[in-house]
Short mmCIF file of C-alpha atoms in Angstrom, two decimals:
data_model
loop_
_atom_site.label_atom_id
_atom_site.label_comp_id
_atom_site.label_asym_id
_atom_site.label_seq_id
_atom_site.Cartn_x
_atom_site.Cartn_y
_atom_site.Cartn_z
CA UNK A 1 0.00 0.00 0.00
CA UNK A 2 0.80 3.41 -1.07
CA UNK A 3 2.02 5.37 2.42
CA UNK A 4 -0.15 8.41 2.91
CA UNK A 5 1.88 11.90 3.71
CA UNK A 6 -0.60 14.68 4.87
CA UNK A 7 1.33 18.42 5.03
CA UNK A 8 -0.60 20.90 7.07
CA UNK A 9 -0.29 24.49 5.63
CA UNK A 10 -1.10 27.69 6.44
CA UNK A 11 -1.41 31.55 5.37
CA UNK A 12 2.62 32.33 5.00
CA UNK A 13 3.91 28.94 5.05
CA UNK A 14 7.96 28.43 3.71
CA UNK A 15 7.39 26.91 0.71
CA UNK A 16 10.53 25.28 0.51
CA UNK A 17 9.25 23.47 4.00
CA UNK A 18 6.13 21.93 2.15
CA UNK A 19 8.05 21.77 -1.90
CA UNK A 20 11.50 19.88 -0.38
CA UNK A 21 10.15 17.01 1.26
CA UNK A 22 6.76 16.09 -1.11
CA UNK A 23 9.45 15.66 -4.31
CA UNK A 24 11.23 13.64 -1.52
CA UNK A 25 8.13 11.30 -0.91
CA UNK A 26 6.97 11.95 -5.16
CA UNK A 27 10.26 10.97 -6.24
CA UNK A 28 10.53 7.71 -3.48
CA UNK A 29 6.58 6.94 -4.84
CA UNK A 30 7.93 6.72 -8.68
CA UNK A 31 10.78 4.00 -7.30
CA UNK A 32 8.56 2.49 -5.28
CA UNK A 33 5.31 2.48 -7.27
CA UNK A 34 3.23 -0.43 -4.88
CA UNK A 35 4.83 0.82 -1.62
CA UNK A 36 5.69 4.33 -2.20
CA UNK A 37 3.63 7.71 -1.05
CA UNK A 38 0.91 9.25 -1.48
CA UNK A 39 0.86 13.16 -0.49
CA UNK A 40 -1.92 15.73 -0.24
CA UNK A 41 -1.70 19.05 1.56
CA UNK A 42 -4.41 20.21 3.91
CA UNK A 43 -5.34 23.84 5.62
CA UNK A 44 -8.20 25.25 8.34
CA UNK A 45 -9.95 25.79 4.82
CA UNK A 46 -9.46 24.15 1.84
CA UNK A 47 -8.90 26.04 -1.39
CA UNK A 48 -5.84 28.22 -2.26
CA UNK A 49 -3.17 28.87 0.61
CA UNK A 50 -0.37 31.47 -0.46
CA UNK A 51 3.12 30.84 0.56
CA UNK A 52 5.04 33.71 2.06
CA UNK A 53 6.80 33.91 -1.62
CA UNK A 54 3.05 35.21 -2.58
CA UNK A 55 2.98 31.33 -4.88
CA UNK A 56 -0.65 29.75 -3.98
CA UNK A 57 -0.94 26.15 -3.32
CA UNK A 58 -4.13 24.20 -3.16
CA UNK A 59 -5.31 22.55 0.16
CA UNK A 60 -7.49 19.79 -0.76
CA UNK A 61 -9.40 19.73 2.06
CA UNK A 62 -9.88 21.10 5.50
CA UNK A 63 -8.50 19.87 8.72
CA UNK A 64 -11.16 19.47 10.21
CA UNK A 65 -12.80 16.94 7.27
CA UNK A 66 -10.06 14.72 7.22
CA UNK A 67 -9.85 11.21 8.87
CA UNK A 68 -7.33 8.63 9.40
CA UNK A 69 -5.13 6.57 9.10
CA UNK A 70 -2.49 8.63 8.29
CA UNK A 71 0.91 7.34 8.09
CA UNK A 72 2.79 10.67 8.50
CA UNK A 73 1.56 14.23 9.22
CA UNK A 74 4.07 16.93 8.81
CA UNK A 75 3.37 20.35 9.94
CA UNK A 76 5.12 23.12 7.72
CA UNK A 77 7.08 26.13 8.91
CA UNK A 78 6.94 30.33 8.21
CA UNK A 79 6.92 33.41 9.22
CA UNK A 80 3.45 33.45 10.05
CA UNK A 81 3.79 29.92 12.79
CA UNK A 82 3.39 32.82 15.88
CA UNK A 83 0.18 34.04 14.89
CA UNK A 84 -0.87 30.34 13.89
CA UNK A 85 -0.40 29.60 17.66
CA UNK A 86 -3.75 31.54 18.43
CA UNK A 87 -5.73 29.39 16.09
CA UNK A 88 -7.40 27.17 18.46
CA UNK A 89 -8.98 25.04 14.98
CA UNK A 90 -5.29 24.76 13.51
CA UNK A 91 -3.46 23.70 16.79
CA UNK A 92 -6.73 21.04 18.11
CA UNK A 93 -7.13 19.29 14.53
CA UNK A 94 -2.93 18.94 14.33
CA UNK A 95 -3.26 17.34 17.99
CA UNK A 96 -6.35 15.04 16.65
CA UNK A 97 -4.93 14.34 13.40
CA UNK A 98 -1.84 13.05 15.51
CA UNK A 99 -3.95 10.55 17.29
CA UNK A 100 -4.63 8.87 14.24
CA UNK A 101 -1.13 9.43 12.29
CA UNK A 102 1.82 6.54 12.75
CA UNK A 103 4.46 9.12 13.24
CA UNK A 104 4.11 12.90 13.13
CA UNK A 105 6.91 15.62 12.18
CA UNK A 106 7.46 19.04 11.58
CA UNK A 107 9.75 21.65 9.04
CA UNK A 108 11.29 24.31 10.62
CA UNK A 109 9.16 26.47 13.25
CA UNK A 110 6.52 24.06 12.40
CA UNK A 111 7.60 22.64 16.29
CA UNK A 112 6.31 25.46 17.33
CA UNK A 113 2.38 24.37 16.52
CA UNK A 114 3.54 20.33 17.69
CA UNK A 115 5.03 22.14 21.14
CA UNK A 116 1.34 24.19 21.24
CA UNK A 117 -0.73 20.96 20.54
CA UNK A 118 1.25 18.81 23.71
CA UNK A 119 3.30 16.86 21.27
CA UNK A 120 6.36 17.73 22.00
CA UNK A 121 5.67 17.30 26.02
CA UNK A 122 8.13 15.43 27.50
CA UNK A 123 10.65 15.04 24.30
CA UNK A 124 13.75 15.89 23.01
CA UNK A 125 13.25 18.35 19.90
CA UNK A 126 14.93 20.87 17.46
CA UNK A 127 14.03 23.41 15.29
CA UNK A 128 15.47 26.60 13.12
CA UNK A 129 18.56 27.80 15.57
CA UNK A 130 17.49 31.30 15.28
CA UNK A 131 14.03 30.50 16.96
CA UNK A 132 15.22 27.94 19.38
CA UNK A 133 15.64 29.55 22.33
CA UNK A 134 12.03 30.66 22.04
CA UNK A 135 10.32 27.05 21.66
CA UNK A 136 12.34 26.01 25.52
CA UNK A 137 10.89 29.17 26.63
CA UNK A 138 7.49 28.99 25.74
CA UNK A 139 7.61 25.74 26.15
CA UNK A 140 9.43 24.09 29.19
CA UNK A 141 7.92 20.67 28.83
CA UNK A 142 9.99 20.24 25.79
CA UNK A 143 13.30 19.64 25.34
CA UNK A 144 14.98 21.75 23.22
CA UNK A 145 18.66 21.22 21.03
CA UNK A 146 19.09 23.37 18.85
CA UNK A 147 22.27 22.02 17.30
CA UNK A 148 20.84 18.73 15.21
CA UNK A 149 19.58 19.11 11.46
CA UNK A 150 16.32 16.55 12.61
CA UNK A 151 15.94 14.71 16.18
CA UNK A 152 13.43 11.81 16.35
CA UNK A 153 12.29 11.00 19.15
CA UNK A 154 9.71 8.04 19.10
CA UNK A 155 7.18 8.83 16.47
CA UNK A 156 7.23 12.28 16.82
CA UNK A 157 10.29 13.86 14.41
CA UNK A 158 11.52 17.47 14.63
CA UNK A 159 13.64 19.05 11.93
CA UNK A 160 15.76 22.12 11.52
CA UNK A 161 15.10 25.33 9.04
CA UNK A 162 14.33 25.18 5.27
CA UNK A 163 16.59 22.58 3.67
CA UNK A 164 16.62 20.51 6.68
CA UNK A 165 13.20 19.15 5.82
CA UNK A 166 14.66 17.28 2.74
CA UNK A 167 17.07 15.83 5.00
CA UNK A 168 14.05 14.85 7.31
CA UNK A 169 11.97 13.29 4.52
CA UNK A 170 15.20 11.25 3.34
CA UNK A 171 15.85 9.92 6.90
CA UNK A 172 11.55 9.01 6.95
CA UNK A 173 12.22 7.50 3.25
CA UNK A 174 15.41 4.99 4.66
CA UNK A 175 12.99 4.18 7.51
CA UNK A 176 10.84 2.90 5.63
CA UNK A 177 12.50 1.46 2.50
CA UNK A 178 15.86 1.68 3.40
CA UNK A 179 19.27 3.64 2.80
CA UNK A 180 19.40 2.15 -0.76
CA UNK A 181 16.34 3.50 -1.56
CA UNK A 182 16.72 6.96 0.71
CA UNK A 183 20.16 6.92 -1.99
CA UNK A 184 18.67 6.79 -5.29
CA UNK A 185 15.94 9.19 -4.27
CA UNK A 186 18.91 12.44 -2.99
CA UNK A 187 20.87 11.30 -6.20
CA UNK A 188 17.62 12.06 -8.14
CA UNK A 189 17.00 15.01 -6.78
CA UNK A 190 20.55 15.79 -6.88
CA UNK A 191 20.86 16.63 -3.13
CA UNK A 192 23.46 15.39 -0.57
CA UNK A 193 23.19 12.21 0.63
CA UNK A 194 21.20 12.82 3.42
CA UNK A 195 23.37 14.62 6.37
CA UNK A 196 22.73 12.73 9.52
CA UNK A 197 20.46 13.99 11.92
CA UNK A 198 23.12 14.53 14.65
CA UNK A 199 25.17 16.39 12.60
CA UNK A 200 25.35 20.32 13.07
CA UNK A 201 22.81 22.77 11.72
CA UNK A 202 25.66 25.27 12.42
CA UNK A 203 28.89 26.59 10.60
CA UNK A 204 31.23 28.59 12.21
CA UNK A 205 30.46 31.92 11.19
CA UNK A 206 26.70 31.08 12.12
CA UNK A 207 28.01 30.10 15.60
CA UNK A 208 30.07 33.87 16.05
CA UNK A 209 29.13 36.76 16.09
CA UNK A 210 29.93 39.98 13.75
CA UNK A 211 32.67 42.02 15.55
CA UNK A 212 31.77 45.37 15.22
CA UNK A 213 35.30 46.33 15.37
CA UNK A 214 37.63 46.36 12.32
CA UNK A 215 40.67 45.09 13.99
CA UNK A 216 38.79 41.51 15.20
CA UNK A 217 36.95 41.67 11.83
CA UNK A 218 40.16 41.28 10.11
CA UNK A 219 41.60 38.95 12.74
CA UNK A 220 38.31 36.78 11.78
CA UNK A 221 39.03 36.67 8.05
CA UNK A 222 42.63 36.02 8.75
CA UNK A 223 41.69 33.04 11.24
CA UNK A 224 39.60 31.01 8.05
CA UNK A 225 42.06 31.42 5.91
CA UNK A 226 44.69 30.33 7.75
CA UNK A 227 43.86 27.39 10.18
CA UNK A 228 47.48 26.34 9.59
CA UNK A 229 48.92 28.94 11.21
CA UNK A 230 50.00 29.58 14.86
CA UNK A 231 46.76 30.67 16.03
CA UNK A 232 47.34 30.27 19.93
CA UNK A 233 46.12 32.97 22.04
CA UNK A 234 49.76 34.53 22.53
CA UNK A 235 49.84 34.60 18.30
CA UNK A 236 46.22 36.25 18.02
CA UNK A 237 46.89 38.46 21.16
CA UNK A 238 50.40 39.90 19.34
CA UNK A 239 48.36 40.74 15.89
CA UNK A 240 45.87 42.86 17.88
CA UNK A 241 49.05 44.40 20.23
CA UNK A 242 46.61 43.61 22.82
CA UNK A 243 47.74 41.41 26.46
CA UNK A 244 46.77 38.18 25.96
CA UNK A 245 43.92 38.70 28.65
CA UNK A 246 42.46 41.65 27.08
CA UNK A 247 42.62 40.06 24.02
CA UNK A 248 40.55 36.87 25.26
CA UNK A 249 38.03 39.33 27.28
CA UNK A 250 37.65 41.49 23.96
CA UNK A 251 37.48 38.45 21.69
CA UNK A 252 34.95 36.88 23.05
CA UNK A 253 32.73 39.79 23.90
CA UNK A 254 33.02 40.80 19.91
CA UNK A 255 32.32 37.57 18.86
CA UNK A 256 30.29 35.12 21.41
CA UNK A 257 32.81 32.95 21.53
CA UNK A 258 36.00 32.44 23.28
CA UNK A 259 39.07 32.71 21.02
CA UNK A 260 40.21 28.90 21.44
CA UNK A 261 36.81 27.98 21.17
CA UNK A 262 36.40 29.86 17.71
CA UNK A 263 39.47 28.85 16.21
CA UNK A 264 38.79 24.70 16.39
CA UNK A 265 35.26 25.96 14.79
CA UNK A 266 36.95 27.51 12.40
CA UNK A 267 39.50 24.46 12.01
CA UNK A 268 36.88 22.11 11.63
CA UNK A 269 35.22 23.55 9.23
CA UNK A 270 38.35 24.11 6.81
CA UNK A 271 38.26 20.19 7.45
CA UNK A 272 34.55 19.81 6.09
CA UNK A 273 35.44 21.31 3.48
CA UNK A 274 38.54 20.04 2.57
CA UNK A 275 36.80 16.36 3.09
CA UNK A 276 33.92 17.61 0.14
CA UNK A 277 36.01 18.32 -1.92
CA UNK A 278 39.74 16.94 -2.17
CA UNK A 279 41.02 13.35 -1.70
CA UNK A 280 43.64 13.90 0.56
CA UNK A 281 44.41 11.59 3.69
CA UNK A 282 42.91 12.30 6.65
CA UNK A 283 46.90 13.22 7.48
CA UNK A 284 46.66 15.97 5.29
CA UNK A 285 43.45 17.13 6.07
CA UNK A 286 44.46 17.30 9.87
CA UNK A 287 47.81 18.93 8.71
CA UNK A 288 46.53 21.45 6.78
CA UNK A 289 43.77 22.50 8.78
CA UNK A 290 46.13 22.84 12.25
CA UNK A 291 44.43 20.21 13.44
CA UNK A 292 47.61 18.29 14.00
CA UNK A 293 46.72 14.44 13.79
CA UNK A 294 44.65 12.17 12.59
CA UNK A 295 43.10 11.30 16.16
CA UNK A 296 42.98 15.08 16.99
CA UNK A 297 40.26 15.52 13.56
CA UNK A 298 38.36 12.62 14.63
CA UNK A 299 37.60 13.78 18.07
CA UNK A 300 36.66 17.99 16.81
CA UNK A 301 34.73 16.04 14.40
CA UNK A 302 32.73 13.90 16.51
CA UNK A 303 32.91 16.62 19.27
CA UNK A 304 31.20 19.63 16.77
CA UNK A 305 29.70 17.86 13.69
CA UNK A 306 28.63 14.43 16.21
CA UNK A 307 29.70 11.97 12.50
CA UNK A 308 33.75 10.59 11.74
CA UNK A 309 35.64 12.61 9.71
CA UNK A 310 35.77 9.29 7.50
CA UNK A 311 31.68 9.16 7.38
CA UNK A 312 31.48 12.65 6.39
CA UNK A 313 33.37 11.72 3.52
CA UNK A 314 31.66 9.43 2.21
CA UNK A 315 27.76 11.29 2.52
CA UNK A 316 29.52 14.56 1.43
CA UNK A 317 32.69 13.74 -0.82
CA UNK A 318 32.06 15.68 -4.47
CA UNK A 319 33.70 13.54 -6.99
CA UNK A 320 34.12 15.43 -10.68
CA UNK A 321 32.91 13.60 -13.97
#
């Protein structure tokens, strides 16, 4: 039997957060033609629903007509999720429609209207990192990381901003079917095959701050492009001409983040990227990126993106034709 996929959307939606993971399930349904998916998308009304792009989409039906089963309701993020928290008819048919669903997820700040329905009570859940801090305040009964891409956490699934919902319908896909399948569905598309969802919704430079200073501006640049260097605190503190404890207490007030702190970031990522797109040893890589050793990568890796540095490699590796 064909799998059905119900999206609730609303006035504002992201379209990317309802458009990314239906060609996940459309494209899985065309492999899979006896046990693939079925999708529809659904709204408090049903008739045309505009996107916060201004593109309309058509709800099929109403919330409040639809019955079960259900194998999978995902709620969609936007702009618009606060005000959809006031809509007693949107938030009691999600928590009703979940009683008859096998597994329920959401895109984005669509945890938000899970959180408001009691779904999220009592489980561990992410969502966009610039919102985060508002679903563990609003919500205390839930338990909020905001570093994953997706967290699942029995039935219920949670998923990070925008493009993290493909990576969420990929990971529902290889439950399902399978990696294989959860494979040939990303390739496909021609999207990454899919990031883990304990890896790190964050780079560094979404993890620091802006200085609003030129000097640590500059000393930022000059720290990503050269992870090689001598980049110790007594090295960083002599480029500013500052003591090395004024330099620390300035750093990290500039930036968010402590200057040791910032500069394995900023390390580790040279290493991501260096592990997309070259085939050197992970000698190299560590060499190159001041990371020193092999065994010294591995642990920043599993310490800041939670996956090897050898897995990453081969989800993420770009190999020319």
């Amino acid at each position: 039997m064909r799998r059905r996929v119900v999206f609730v959307a609303f006035e504002g939606f992201q379209m990317t957060d309802l458009a990314g993971p239906a060609d996940v399930f459309a494209t899985a349904d065309l492999l899979v033609p006896d046990g693939g998916y079925r999708t529809e998308v659904v709204a408090v009304r049903a008739g045309a629903v505009a996107a916060l792009n201004g593109i309309p989409v058509l709800a099929g039906g109403a919330l409040r007509e639809v019955t079960g089963p259900i194998d999978t309701l995902i709620v969609v993020g936007g702009l618009s999720v606060p005000a959809c928290l006031d809509d007693r008819e949107l938030v009691g048919q999600v928590a009703r429609l979940a009683d008859t669903a096998r597994r329920v997820a959401s895109v984005c700040n669509g945890a938000f209207v899970l959180a408001e329905a009691g779904l999220l009570d009592g489980r561990r859940a992410t969502t966009h990192w610039l919102v985060a801090r508002d679903l563990a305040a609003l919500y205390p009964r839930v338990e909020v990381d905001a570093d994953p891409i997706y967290i699942r956490d029995g039935d219920v699934w949670t998923s990070a901003g925008v493009s993290a919902g493909v990576d969420l319908a990929l990971a529902l896909v290889a439950d399902d079917h399978g990696h294989a399948l959860a494979r040939d569905v990303a390739c496909g598309l021609v999207v990454y095959l899919h990031r883990p969802g304990g890896q790190s919704q964050f780079s560094t430079a979404m993890r620091a701050l802006a200085p609003p200073r030129e000097p640590f501006r500059e000393l930022q640049a000059f720290i990503d492009a050269h992870p090689a260097d001598d980049l110790s605190v007594p090295a960083l503190a002599r480029r500013t001409g500052m003591s090395e404890r004024h330099f620390s207490r300035v750093f990290t007030a500039q930036t968010g983040l402590p200057p040791g702190r910032y500069v394995e970031l900023s390390r580790a990522d040279a290493a991501r990227r260096l592990l997309e797109i070259t085939d050197h040893p992970l000698e190299r890589v560590a060499r190159e990126c001041g990371l020193g050793s092999p065994e010294t990568l591995y642990r920043v890796f599993r310490r800041h993106w939670r996956i090897s540095p050898g897995d990453y490699r081969r989800r993420f590796h770009l190999k020319e034709s």
